[in-house]
mmCIF file of C-alpha atoms and ligand atoms in Angstrom:
data_model
loop_
_atom_site.group_PDB
_atom_site.id
_atom_site.type_symbol
_atom_site.label_atom_id
_atom_site.label_comp_id
_atom_site.label_asym_id
_atom_site.label_seq_id
_atom_site.Cartn_x
_atom_site.Cartn_y
_atom_site.Cartn_z
ATOM 1 C CA MET A 1 95.373 126.344 -45.956
ATOM 2 C CA ILE A 2 94.957 123.347 -43.637
ATOM 3 C CA PRO A 3 97.693 123.781 -41.015
ATOM 4 C CA PHE A 4 99.568 120.839 -39.530
ATOM 5 C CA ASN A 5 98.604 121.845 -36.005
ATOM 6 C CA LYS A 6 96.633 124.591 -34.310
ATOM 7 C CA ALA A 7 96.386 124.872 -30.530
ATOM 8 C CA ALA A 8 92.829 125.466 -29.334
ATOM 9 C CA VAL A 9 90.916 126.671 -26.313
ATOM 10 C CA VAL A 10 88.546 123.784 -25.568
ATOM 11 C CA GLY A 11 86.804 124.813 -22.333
ATOM 12 C CA LYS A 12 87.070 127.358 -19.536
ATOM 13 C CA GLU A 13 90.831 127.982 -19.789
ATOM 14 C CA LEU A 14 90.496 131.769 -20.049
ATOM 15 C CA GLY A 15 88.073 132.008 -17.147
ATOM 16 C CA TYR A 16 90.412 129.973 -14.956
ATOM 17 C CA ILE A 17 93.327 132.229 -15.871
ATOM 18 C CA ALA A 18 91.239 135.244 -14.840
ATOM 19 C CA GLN A 19 90.399 133.435 -11.590
ATOM 20 C CA ALA A 20 94.070 132.668 -10.872
ATOM 21 C CA VAL A 21 95.079 136.272 -11.524
ATOM 22 C CA ALA A 22 92.211 137.673 -9.421
ATOM 23 C CA SER A 23 93.157 135.393 -6.521
ATOM 24 C CA GLY A 24 96.590 136.996 -6.342
ATOM 25 C CA LYS A 25 98.170 133.520 -6.304
ATOM 26 C CA THR A 26 99.956 133.030 -9.600
ATOM 27 C CA SER A 27 103.200 131.358 -8.564
ATOM 28 C CA GLY A 28 103.807 127.612 -8.693
ATOM 29 C CA ASN A 29 102.273 124.848 -6.566
ATOM 30 C CA GLY A 30 99.043 126.787 -6.031
ATOM 31 C CA PRO A 31 95.430 125.604 -6.211
ATOM 32 C CA PHE A 32 95.299 124.962 -9.986
ATOM 33 C CA THR A 33 98.613 123.086 -9.958
ATOM 34 C CA GLN A 34 97.361 120.858 -7.173
ATOM 35 C CA ARG A 35 94.057 120.284 -8.944
ATOM 36 C CA CYS A 36 95.831 119.173 -12.141
ATOM 37 C CA GLN A 37 98.172 116.870 -10.225
ATOM 38 C CA ARG A 38 95.309 115.292 -8.271
ATOM 39 C CA PHE A 39 93.423 114.727 -11.536
ATOM 40 C CA PHE A 40 96.210 112.479 -12.831
ATOM 41 C CA GLU A 41 96.808 110.756 -9.502
ATOM 42 C CA GLU A 42 93.113 109.927 -9.089
ATOM 43 C CA ARG A 43 92.194 109.128 -12.676
ATOM 44 C CA TYR A 44 95.217 106.977 -13.566
ATOM 45 C CA GLY A 45 96.607 105.905 -10.195
ATOM 46 C CA PHE A 46 100.054 107.495 -10.604
ATOM 47 C CA THR A 47 101.649 107.587 -7.145
ATOM 48 C CA LYS A 48 102.632 111.278 -7.185
ATOM 49 C CA CYS A 49 102.469 113.872 -9.976
ATOM 50 C CA LEU A 50 104.327 117.166 -10.223
ATOM 51 C CA LEU A 51 103.593 119.681 -12.972
ATOM 52 C CA THR A 52 106.689 121.021 -14.724
ATOM 53 C CA THR A 53 107.306 123.703 -17.305
ATOM 54 C CA SER A 54 107.908 121.054 -19.996
ATOM 55 C CA CYS A 55 108.429 117.352 -20.590
ATOM 56 C CA THR A 56 112.097 118.248 -21.025
ATOM 57 C CA ASP A 57 112.079 119.414 -17.392
ATOM 58 C CA ALA A 58 110.246 116.288 -16.251
ATOM 59 C CA LEU A 59 112.936 114.161 -17.943
ATOM 60 C CA GLU A 60 115.664 116.262 -16.303
ATOM 61 C CA MET A 61 114.066 115.768 -12.902
ATOM 62 C CA ALA A 62 113.892 112.025 -13.534
ATOM 63 C CA ALA A 63 117.570 111.964 -14.524
ATOM 64 C CA ILE A 64 118.520 113.747 -11.286
ATOM 65 C CA LEU A 65 116.299 111.469 -9.172
ATOM 66 C CA ALA A 66 117.749 108.395 -10.882
ATOM 67 C CA ASP A 67 121.146 109.715 -9.761
ATOM 68 C CA ILE A 68 122.617 109.300 -13.237
ATOM 69 C CA LYS A 69 126.361 110.052 -13.054
ATOM 70 C CA PRO A 70 129.182 110.596 -15.553
ATOM 71 C CA GLY A 71 130.040 107.305 -17.203
ATOM 72 C CA ASP A 72 126.616 105.758 -16.649
ATOM 73 C CA GLU A 73 124.881 104.449 -19.732
ATOM 74 C CA VAL A 74 121.257 105.074 -20.606
ATOM 75 C CA ILE A 75 119.439 103.270 -23.416
ATOM 76 C CA VAL A 76 117.349 105.648 -25.531
ATOM 77 C CA PRO A 77 115.767 105.139 -28.954
ATOM 78 C CA SER A 78 117.433 107.175 -31.678
ATOM 79 C CA TYR A 79 114.054 107.960 -33.218
ATOM 80 C CA THR A 80 112.803 110.499 -30.680
ATOM 81 C CA PHE A 81 112.857 114.146 -29.720
ATOM 82 C CA VAL A 82 116.164 115.571 -28.496
ATOM 83 C CA SER A 83 114.998 116.006 -24.875
ATOM 84 C CA THR A 84 114.729 112.253 -24.339
ATOM 85 C CA ALA A 85 118.514 112.021 -24.572
ATOM 86 C CA LEU A 86 119.471 115.545 -23.488
ATOM 87 C CA ALA A 87 118.173 115.136 -19.926
ATOM 88 C CA PHE A 88 120.656 112.306 -19.328
ATOM 89 C CA VAL A 89 123.510 113.913 -21.246
ATOM 90 C CA ARG A 90 123.294 116.825 -18.782
ATOM 91 C CA GLN A 91 124.029 114.375 -15.950
ATOM 92 C CA GLY A 92 127.113 113.166 -17.829
ATOM 93 C CA ALA A 93 125.590 109.946 -19.122
ATOM 94 C CA ARG A 94 126.665 108.156 -22.237
ATOM 95 C CA ILE A 95 123.651 107.554 -24.456
ATOM 96 C CA VAL A 96 123.375 104.146 -26.092
ATOM 97 C CA PHE A 97 120.990 104.571 -28.994
ATOM 98 C CA ALA A 98 118.559 101.775 -29.794
ATOM 99 C CA ASP A 99 116.831 101.008 -33.075
ATOM 100 C CA SER A 100 113.095 101.149 -33.775
ATOM 101 C CA ALA A 101 110.989 98.043 -34.264
ATOM 102 C CA PRO A 102 110.440 97.030 -37.902
ATOM 103 C CA ASP A 103 106.695 97.736 -37.933
ATOM 104 C CA ASN A 104 106.511 100.646 -35.489
ATOM 105 C CA PRO A 105 108.835 103.564 -34.604
ATOM 106 C CA ASN A 106 108.986 102.484 -30.930
ATOM 107 C CA ILE A 107 112.156 100.981 -29.466
ATOM 108 C CA ASP A 108 112.758 97.399 -30.634
ATOM 109 C CA ALA A 109 112.447 95.551 -27.320
ATOM 110 C CA GLU A 110 113.872 92.360 -28.889
ATOM 111 C CA ARG A 111 117.212 94.061 -29.318
ATOM 112 C CA ILE A 112 117.633 95.990 -26.072
ATOM 113 C CA GLU A 113 119.444 93.210 -24.194
ATOM 114 C CA SER A 114 122.450 93.316 -26.520
ATOM 115 C CA LEU A 115 122.942 96.993 -25.559
ATOM 116 C CA ILE A 116 123.085 96.391 -21.796
ATOM 117 C CA THR A 117 126.506 96.568 -20.122
ATOM 118 C CA ARG A 118 127.782 96.775 -16.533
ATOM 119 C CA ARG A 119 127.362 100.539 -16.772
ATOM 120 C CA THR A 120 123.731 100.601 -17.922
ATOM 121 C CA ARG A 121 121.486 102.353 -15.412
ATOM 122 C CA ALA A 122 118.200 103.011 -17.183
ATOM 123 C CA ILE A 123 116.025 102.255 -20.201
ATOM 124 C CA VAL A 124 113.964 105.114 -21.624
ATOM 125 C CA PRO A 125 111.058 103.810 -23.708
ATOM 126 C CA VAL A 126 109.281 106.476 -25.776
ATOM 127 C CA HIS A 127 105.619 105.705 -26.472
ATOM 128 C CA TYR A 128 105.614 107.170 -29.964
ATOM 129 C CA ALA A 129 102.244 108.503 -31.173
ATOM 130 C CA GLY A 130 100.803 107.459 -27.804
ATOM 131 C CA VAL A 131 101.242 103.763 -28.673
ATOM 132 C CA ALA A 132 102.804 101.642 -25.930
ATOM 133 C CA CYS A 133 106.250 100.093 -26.272
ATOM 134 C CA ASP A 134 106.525 96.381 -25.533
ATOM 135 C CA MET A 135 106.588 97.007 -21.789
ATOM 136 C CA ARG A 136 106.535 93.354 -20.749
ATOM 137 C CA LYS A 137 109.942 92.875 -22.402
ATOM 138 C CA VAL A 138 111.273 96.223 -21.198
ATOM 139 C CA LEU A 139 110.312 95.440 -17.576
ATOM 140 C CA ALA A 140 111.681 91.904 -17.756
ATOM 141 C CA LEU A 141 115.089 93.292 -18.797
ATOM 142 C CA ALA A 142 114.959 96.073 -16.222
ATOM 143 C CA GLN A 143 114.287 93.530 -13.473
ATOM 144 C CA LYS A 144 116.900 91.071 -14.702
ATOM 145 C CA TYR A 145 119.644 93.723 -14.755
ATOM 146 C CA GLY A 146 118.407 96.038 -11.973
ATOM 147 C CA LEU A 147 117.691 99.034 -14.230
ATOM 148 C CA LEU A 148 115.322 101.958 -13.847
ATOM 149 C CA VAL A 149 112.571 102.492 -16.419
ATOM 150 C CA ILE A 150 111.958 106.160 -17.221
ATOM 151 C CA ALA A 151 109.163 106.462 -19.770
ATOM 152 C CA ASP A 152 109.002 109.375 -22.174
ATOM 153 C CA ALA A 153 105.216 109.533 -22.271
ATOM 154 C CA ALA A 154 105.242 113.032 -23.825
ATOM 155 C CA GLN A 155 102.691 111.961 -26.455
ATOM 156 C CA ALA A 156 100.936 109.329 -24.383
ATOM 157 C CA VAL A 157 98.341 111.048 -22.201
ATOM 158 C CA ASP A 158 95.250 108.845 -21.752
ATOM 159 C CA SER A 159 96.701 105.819 -23.557
ATOM 160 C CA TYR A 160 97.240 102.290 -22.244
ATOM 161 C CA TYR A 161 99.232 99.091 -22.243
ATOM 162 C CA THR A 162 96.544 96.409 -22.255
ATOM 163 C CA ASP A 163 98.400 93.110 -21.883
ATOM 164 C CA ASP A 164 99.247 91.296 -18.663
ATOM 165 C CA LEU A 165 102.282 92.425 -16.650
ATOM 166 C CA SER A 166 101.844 90.026 -13.753
ATOM 167 C CA GLU A 167 105.151 88.269 -14.492
ATOM 168 C CA THR A 168 107.029 91.549 -14.059
ATOM 169 C CA PRO A 169 105.079 93.211 -11.265
ATOM 170 C CA LEU A 170 106.118 96.433 -9.600
ATOM 171 C CA PRO A 171 104.454 97.379 -6.306
ATOM 172 C CA TRP A 172 102.456 100.289 -7.765
ATOM 173 C CA HIS A 173 100.974 98.250 -10.622
ATOM 174 C CA ARG A 174 98.179 96.975 -8.398
ATOM 175 C CA ARG A 175 96.794 100.480 -7.998
ATOM 176 C CA LEU A 176 96.986 101.232 -11.742
ATOM 177 C CA ARG A 177 95.188 98.007 -12.471
ATOM 178 C CA ARG A 178 92.518 98.515 -9.824
ATOM 179 C CA LEU A 179 91.557 101.908 -11.229
ATOM 180 C CA ASN A 180 91.783 101.145 -14.925
ATOM 181 C CA ASN A 181 91.853 97.373 -15.368
ATOM 182 C CA ARG A 182 94.827 98.054 -17.649
ATOM 183 C CA TYR A 183 98.063 100.040 -17.374
ATOM 184 C CA PRO A 184 97.995 103.758 -18.195
ATOM 185 C CA LEU A 185 101.160 104.862 -20.001
ATOM 186 C CA GLY A 186 103.488 106.885 -17.817
ATOM 187 C CA GLY A 187 102.496 104.736 -14.829
ATOM 188 C CA ILE A 188 104.299 101.479 -15.593
ATOM 189 C CA GLY A 189 107.968 102.296 -15.008
ATOM 190 C CA HIS A 190 109.608 104.147 -12.112
ATOM 191 C CA PHE A 191 108.940 107.515 -13.751
ATOM 192 C CA GLY A 192 106.696 108.802 -16.542
ATOM 193 C CA CYS A 193 107.260 112.142 -18.262
ATOM 194 C CA PHE A 194 104.412 113.973 -20.011
ATOM 195 C CA SER A 195 104.284 117.021 -22.279
ATOM 196 C CA PHE A 196 101.579 119.659 -22.569
ATOM 197 C CA HIS A 197 103.321 121.494 -25.415
ATOM 198 C CA GLU A 198 100.933 123.114 -27.888
ATOM 199 C CA THR A 199 101.305 120.188 -30.305
ATOM 200 C CA LYS A 200 100.105 117.565 -27.805
ATOM 201 C CA ASN A 201 96.539 116.303 -27.138
ATOM 202 C CA ILE A 202 96.262 118.290 -23.895
ATOM 203 C CA GLN A 203 98.247 121.499 -23.949
ATOM 204 C CA CYS A 204 99.046 124.749 -22.170
ATOM 205 C CA GLY A 205 101.580 126.203 -24.618
ATOM 206 C CA GLU A 206 104.637 124.940 -22.772
ATOM 207 C CA GLY A 207 104.104 122.495 -19.934
ATOM 208 C CA GLY A 208 104.776 119.008 -18.661
ATOM 209 C CA MET A 209 104.468 116.645 -15.738
ATOM 210 C CA LEU A 210 106.556 114.103 -13.922
ATOM 211 C CA ALA A 211 104.689 111.044 -12.639
ATOM 212 C CA ILE A 212 106.737 109.517 -9.823
ATOM 213 C CA ASN A 213 105.497 105.958 -9.546
ATOM 214 C CA ASP A 214 108.094 104.451 -7.228
ATOM 215 C CA PRO A 215 107.247 105.919 -3.779
ATOM 216 C CA GLN A 216 110.905 105.934 -2.703
ATOM 217 C CA PHE A 217 111.524 108.938 -4.999
ATOM 218 C CA VAL A 218 108.541 111.072 -3.999
ATOM 219 C CA ARG A 219 110.063 113.115 -1.173
ATOM 220 C CA ARG A 220 113.230 113.997 -3.064
ATOM 221 C CA ALA A 221 111.202 114.812 -6.206
ATOM 222 C CA GLU A 222 109.325 117.584 -4.404
ATOM 223 C CA ILE A 223 112.592 119.043 -3.137
ATOM 224 C CA ILE A 224 114.282 119.029 -6.545
ATOM 225 C CA TRP A 225 111.127 120.591 -8.024
ATOM 226 C CA GLU A 226 111.293 123.526 -5.567
ATOM 227 C CA LYS A 227 114.915 124.638 -6.117
ATOM 228 C CA GLY A 228 116.387 122.111 -3.721
ATOM 229 C CA THR A 229 114.330 123.354 -0.788
ATOM 230 C CA ASN A 230 111.746 121.739 1.481
ATOM 231 C CA ARG A 231 109.205 124.465 0.657
ATOM 232 C CA ALA A 232 106.391 122.020 -0.195
ATOM 233 C CA GLU A 233 106.755 120.214 3.147
ATOM 234 C CA PHE A 234 107.013 123.539 4.969
ATOM 235 C CA GLN A 235 103.811 124.781 3.267
ATOM 236 C CA ARG A 236 101.975 121.687 4.479
ATOM 237 C CA GLY A 237 103.258 122.264 8.010
ATOM 238 C CA GLU A 238 105.416 119.111 7.909
ATOM 239 C CA ALA A 239 108.717 120.960 8.388
ATOM 240 C CA SER A 240 109.465 123.660 10.949
ATOM 241 C CA LYS A 241 112.070 125.458 8.815
ATOM 242 C CA TYR A 242 112.137 126.276 5.116
ATOM 243 C CA GLU A 243 115.681 125.639 3.907
ATOM 244 C CA TRP A 244 118.044 124.468 1.177
ATOM 245 C CA ILE A 245 118.642 120.737 1.411
ATOM 246 C CA ASP A 246 119.494 119.308 -2.029
ATOM 247 C CA VAL A 247 120.186 120.147 -5.670
ATOM 248 C CA GLY A 248 117.260 121.208 -7.829
ATOM 249 C CA SER A 249 115.899 123.925 -10.031
ATOM 250 C CA SER A 250 112.735 125.917 -10.588
ATOM 251 C CA PHE A 251 110.892 123.172 -12.400
ATOM 252 C CA LEU A 252 107.376 124.282 -11.465
ATOM 253 C CA PRO A 253 105.076 126.224 -13.812
ATOM 254 C CA SER A 254 103.149 129.318 -12.788
ATOM 255 C CA GLY A 255 99.571 129.209 -11.551
ATOM 256 C CA ILE A 256 98.508 130.918 -14.795
ATOM 257 C CA THR A 257 99.819 128.018 -16.863
ATOM 258 C CA ALA A 258 98.226 125.506 -14.494
ATOM 259 C CA ALA A 259 94.886 127.364 -14.728
ATOM 260 C CA PHE A 260 94.933 127.012 -18.526
ATOM 261 C CA LEU A 261 95.871 123.342 -18.219
ATOM 262 C CA TRP A 262 92.988 122.711 -15.811
ATOM 263 C CA GLY A 263 90.548 124.076 -18.395
ATOM 264 C CA GLN A 264 91.935 121.528 -20.867
ATOM 265 C CA LEU A 265 91.884 118.606 -18.444
ATOM 266 C CA GLU A 266 88.226 119.180 -17.650
ATOM 267 C CA LYS A 267 87.589 118.559 -21.359
ATOM 268 C CA LEU A 268 89.878 115.555 -21.730
ATOM 269 C CA ARG A 269 87.038 113.220 -22.689
ATOM 270 C CA SER A 270 85.643 115.419 -25.436
ATOM 271 C CA VAL A 271 89.132 116.243 -26.757
ATOM 272 C CA GLN A 272 89.908 112.531 -27.007
ATOM 273 C CA ARG A 273 86.552 111.685 -28.547
ATOM 274 C CA ARG A 274 87.028 114.315 -31.226
ATOM 275 C CA ARG A 275 90.635 113.309 -32.029
ATOM 276 C CA LYS A 276 89.722 109.623 -32.198
ATOM 277 C CA SER A 277 86.923 110.348 -34.629
ATOM 278 C CA LEU A 278 89.345 112.222 -36.930
ATOM 279 C CA TRP A 279 91.925 109.419 -36.567
ATOM 280 C CA ARG A 280 89.322 106.782 -37.542
ATOM 281 C CA GLN A 281 88.338 108.856 -40.553
ATOM 282 C CA TYR A 282 91.976 108.837 -41.722
ATOM 283 C CA GLN A 283 92.177 105.121 -41.055
ATOM 284 C CA GLU A 284 89.035 104.347 -43.047
ATOM 285 C CA GLY A 285 90.043 106.619 -45.910
ATOM 286 C CA LEU A 286 93.679 105.568 -46.188
ATOM 287 C CA GLY A 287 93.620 101.965 -44.935
ATOM 288 C CA PRO A 288 92.560 100.566 -48.338
ATOM 289 C CA LEU A 289 95.490 102.304 -50.084
ATOM 290 C CA SER A 290 97.828 100.898 -47.474
ATOM 291 C CA GLU A 291 96.480 97.417 -48.262
ATOM 292 C CA GLU A 292 97.444 98.005 -51.885
ATOM 293 C CA GLY A 293 100.998 98.515 -50.634
ATOM 294 C CA LEU A 294 101.230 102.218 -51.497
ATOM 295 C CA PHE A 295 102.371 103.208 -47.980
ATOM 296 C CA GLY A 296 102.317 102.020 -44.379
ATOM 297 C CA ILE A 297 99.905 103.340 -41.742
ATOM 298 C CA PRO A 298 100.186 103.351 -37.926
ATOM 299 C CA GLN A 299 100.335 99.837 -36.475
ATOM 300 C CA VAL A 300 98.859 99.435 -33.009
ATOM 301 C CA PRO A 301 100.192 96.207 -31.422
ATOM 302 C CA HIS A 302 97.754 93.851 -29.659
ATOM 303 C CA TYR A 303 99.056 95.036 -26.263
ATOM 304 C CA ALA A 304 98.454 98.747 -26.915
ATOM 305 C CA THR A 305 95.762 101.352 -27.446
ATOM 306 C CA HIS A 306 96.334 104.584 -29.312
ATOM 307 C CA ASN A 307 95.200 108.022 -28.108
ATOM 308 C CA ALA A 308 94.816 109.627 -31.539
ATOM 309 C CA HIS A 309 97.876 111.745 -30.935
ATOM 310 C CA MET A 310 99.099 111.347 -34.468
ATOM 311 C CA TYR A 311 98.199 109.976 -37.900
ATOM 312 C CA TYR A 312 101.082 109.228 -40.234
ATOM 313 C CA LEU A 313 102.035 107.443 -43.431
ATOM 314 C CA VAL A 314 105.251 105.545 -44.041
ATOM 315 C CA CYS A 315 106.081 106.136 -47.697
ATOM 316 C CA ARG A 316 107.895 103.609 -49.904
ATOM 317 C CA THR A 317 110.929 105.841 -50.429
ATOM 318 C CA ALA A 318 112.323 109.135 -49.165
ATOM 319 C CA ARG A 319 111.817 110.619 -52.637
ATOM 320 C CA GLU A 320 108.187 109.646 -52.693
ATOM 321 C CA ARG A 321 107.687 111.266 -49.299
ATOM 322 C CA ALA A 322 109.239 114.505 -50.534
ATOM 323 C CA ARG A 323 106.999 114.459 -53.615
ATOM 324 C CA LEU A 324 103.866 113.732 -51.563
ATOM 325 C CA MET A 325 104.735 116.490 -49.104
ATOM 326 C CA ALA A 326 105.188 118.974 -51.957
ATOM 327 C CA TYR A 327 101.930 117.826 -53.584
ATOM 328 C CA LEU A 328 100.032 118.319 -50.324
ATOM 329 C CA LYS A 329 101.604 121.749 -49.902
ATOM 330 C CA GLU A 330 100.538 122.811 -53.421
ATOM 331 C CA SER A 331 97.046 121.733 -52.446
ATOM 332 C CA GLY A 332 97.142 123.922 -49.334
ATOM 333 C CA ILE A 333 97.824 121.146 -46.833
ATOM 334 C CA GLN A 334 100.693 121.260 -44.355
ATOM 335 C CA SER A 335 102.269 117.952 -43.414
ATOM 336 C CA ALA A 336 105.435 117.184 -41.463
ATOM 337 C CA SER A 337 108.254 114.698 -41.489
ATOM 338 C CA HIS A 338 109.441 113.707 -38.064
ATOM 339 C CA TYR A 339 112.606 113.115 -36.153
ATOM 340 C CA LEU A 340 116.096 113.085 -37.526
ATOM 341 C CA SER A 341 118.046 110.261 -35.916
ATOM 342 C CA LEU A 342 119.647 111.560 -32.694
ATOM 343 C CA ARG A 343 122.596 109.234 -33.119
ATOM 344 C CA SER A 344 123.486 111.000 -36.392
ATOM 345 C CA SER A 345 122.900 114.518 -35.015
ATOM 346 C CA ALA A 346 125.590 117.211 -35.182
ATOM 347 C CA TYR A 347 125.877 117.054 -31.389
ATOM 348 C CA TYR A 348 126.106 113.311 -30.892
ATOM 349 C CA ARG A 349 127.504 111.666 -34.001
ATOM 350 C CA ASP A 350 131.098 111.777 -32.751
ATOM 351 C CA LYS A 351 130.177 110.625 -29.240
ATOM 352 C CA GLY A 352 127.931 107.705 -29.973
ATOM 353 C CA PHE A 353 128.659 104.098 -30.608
ATOM 354 C CA GLY A 354 126.693 100.963 -31.336
ATOM 355 C CA PRO A 355 125.226 99.217 -34.336
ATOM 356 C CA GLU A 356 123.616 100.720 -37.434
ATOM 357 C CA LEU A 357 120.020 101.700 -36.813
ATOM 358 C CA VAL A 358 118.330 100.509 -39.982
ATOM 359 C CA GLN A 359 114.680 100.776 -38.934
ATOM 360 C CA CYS A 360 115.191 104.181 -37.347
ATOM 361 C CA GLU A 361 116.673 105.513 -40.587
ATOM 362 C CA ARG A 362 113.723 104.127 -42.512
ATOM 363 C CA PHE A 363 111.238 106.090 -40.363
ATOM 364 C CA VAL A 364 113.454 109.205 -40.503
ATOM 365 C CA ASP A 365 113.385 109.062 -44.317
ATOM 366 C CA ARG A 366 109.829 107.994 -44.953
ATOM 367 C CA LEU A 367 107.405 108.921 -42.170
ATOM 368 C CA LEU A 368 104.945 111.719 -42.964
ATOM 369 C CA ARG A 369 102.597 113.174 -40.353
ATOM 370 C CA LEU A 370 99.201 114.467 -41.491
ATOM 371 C CA PRO A 371 97.248 117.307 -39.828
ATOM 372 C CA LEU A 372 95.485 116.177 -36.648
ATOM 373 C CA PHE A 373 94.264 118.668 -34.060
ATOM 374 C CA TYR A 374 91.152 119.478 -32.064
ATOM 375 C CA GLY A 375 89.800 122.169 -34.403
ATOM 376 C CA LEU A 376 90.293 120.131 -37.591
ATOM 377 C CA THR A 377 86.972 119.376 -39.309
ATOM 378 C CA ALA A 378 85.746 116.161 -40.924
ATOM 379 C CA GLY A 379 85.519 118.110 -44.199
ATOM 380 C CA GLN A 380 89.203 119.026 -43.949
ATOM 381 C CA VAL A 381 90.220 115.429 -43.229
ATOM 382 C CA LYS A 382 88.192 114.376 -46.257
ATOM 383 C CA ARG A 383 90.156 116.875 -48.334
ATOM 384 C CA VAL A 384 93.494 115.548 -47.024
ATOM 385 C CA ILE A 385 92.439 111.962 -47.794
ATOM 386 C CA GLY A 386 91.251 112.976 -51.271
ATOM 387 C CA THR A 387 94.539 114.722 -51.969
ATOM 388 C CA VAL A 388 96.609 111.697 -50.867
ATOM 389 C CA ARG A 389 94.399 109.450 -53.038
ATOM 390 C CA ALA A 390 94.832 111.775 -56.020
ATOM 391 C CA PHE A 391 98.611 111.731 -55.557
ATOM 392 C CA TYR A 392 98.544 107.950 -55.906
ATOM 393 C CA GLY A 393 96.285 108.185 -58.982
ATOM 394 C CA HIS A 394 93.048 107.266 -57.236
ATOM 395 C CA THR A 395 90.096 109.493 -58.058
ATOM 396 C CA GLY A 396 86.698 109.828 -56.385
HETATM 397 C C1 PLP B 1 107.040 116.804 -27.289
HETATM 398 C C2 PLP B 1 108.022 115.777 -26.884
HETATM 399 C C3 PLP B 1 109.025 116.034 -25.937
HETATM 400 C C4 PLP B 1 109.300 117.399 -25.398
HETATM 401 O O1 PLP B 1 108.257 117.960 -24.709
HETATM 402 P P1 PLP B 1 108.407 119.472 -24.178
HETATM 403 O O2 PLP B 1 107.205 119.596 -23.292
HETATM 404 O O3 PLP B 1 108.356 120.344 -25.379
HETATM 405 O O4 PLP B 1 109.675 119.579 -23.444
HETATM 406 C C5 PLP B 1 109.850 115.008 -25.536
HETATM 407 N N1 PLP B 1 109.723 113.770 -26.053
HETATM 408 C C6 PLP B 1 108.784 113.482 -26.971
HETATM 409 C C7 PLP B 1 108.685 112.087 -27.488
HETATM 410 C C8 PLP B 1 107.917 114.479 -27.434
HETATM 411 O O5 PLP B 1 107.009 114.182 -28.363
#
């Protein structure tokens, strides 16, 4: 059986856990947490990073920091994971669901403006499969209407927007650019939310991170992170009393989780190299069939890189996807469809409004994700490719 995903130990994770336990410091915001946060701040130029117990938590923190209130509207793609919308629903927001682009499951930036009203407060681009949304257009709208940009970069670790953003500059872009000569995803908007769930490129079981790019939110972010207290400032000797000063929750992960994550981050380069090699193998094996029009394959726009988070096919019909999925399963290969449209979900269908989301529905019905994980072998990818080819009547 070739599983769809299998989380792996890639470096010294277990040794670091032993070290954290032996040190007697296993609660949050300890040495490993700070090491992980510094890694992202220094490598990508994010202003301030805080580890969280999930990307869901990072999104919730961003929604609190953005001061989203009942009646506010937040623009979210319908083709995404539930947390992207849930974080704002918890603040009382009304979610305005946006459609996907025709050639790519990301939000269709051409059609965001028609969704903006007097009540709109934020746009939440999701960089699906680690491929950047059209951030030049998203930022231009955000600046024109005074909106916050809160990126769901759950899948987007170590991926980039490569085009020019100098017409829509934000003060922290200079630092991103200086370090990378391009814009790391999660760093472009006011906030970026990452996931280290076991299905992501870098993982610690359950984990996440909030990148706070706009410096005006940094102080409050630390307080919300630590149950509404000034504990972090107190620990650094910047406050004389440790007390309750704001809302918040326990958003910080334990030192044991952070120790595991540090072991993964040390191996980021080799993890990415390995995933990209598997991704290219899929692309070379399946690209020719896509050219024959048998299915679509991931499209990476000229302004984006991909981080080999995901390889998928877009089948011609929902029925064909179901048949292909069953065929793969009979051949011992697990594949996965992806999101159901949030706008049509049991929870939201009576609350939502807005136009039909034609492209979103197309990806909901037809997108099929193939196995892609660190421990997958080239031989296994070859078998998956061969099985897809055989399904479409290609032999050899
Ligand atoms: C994985 C994922 C999330 C949720 O991440 P958790 O860390 O499990 O909370 C949110 N949004 C997107 C797009 C994701 O892929």
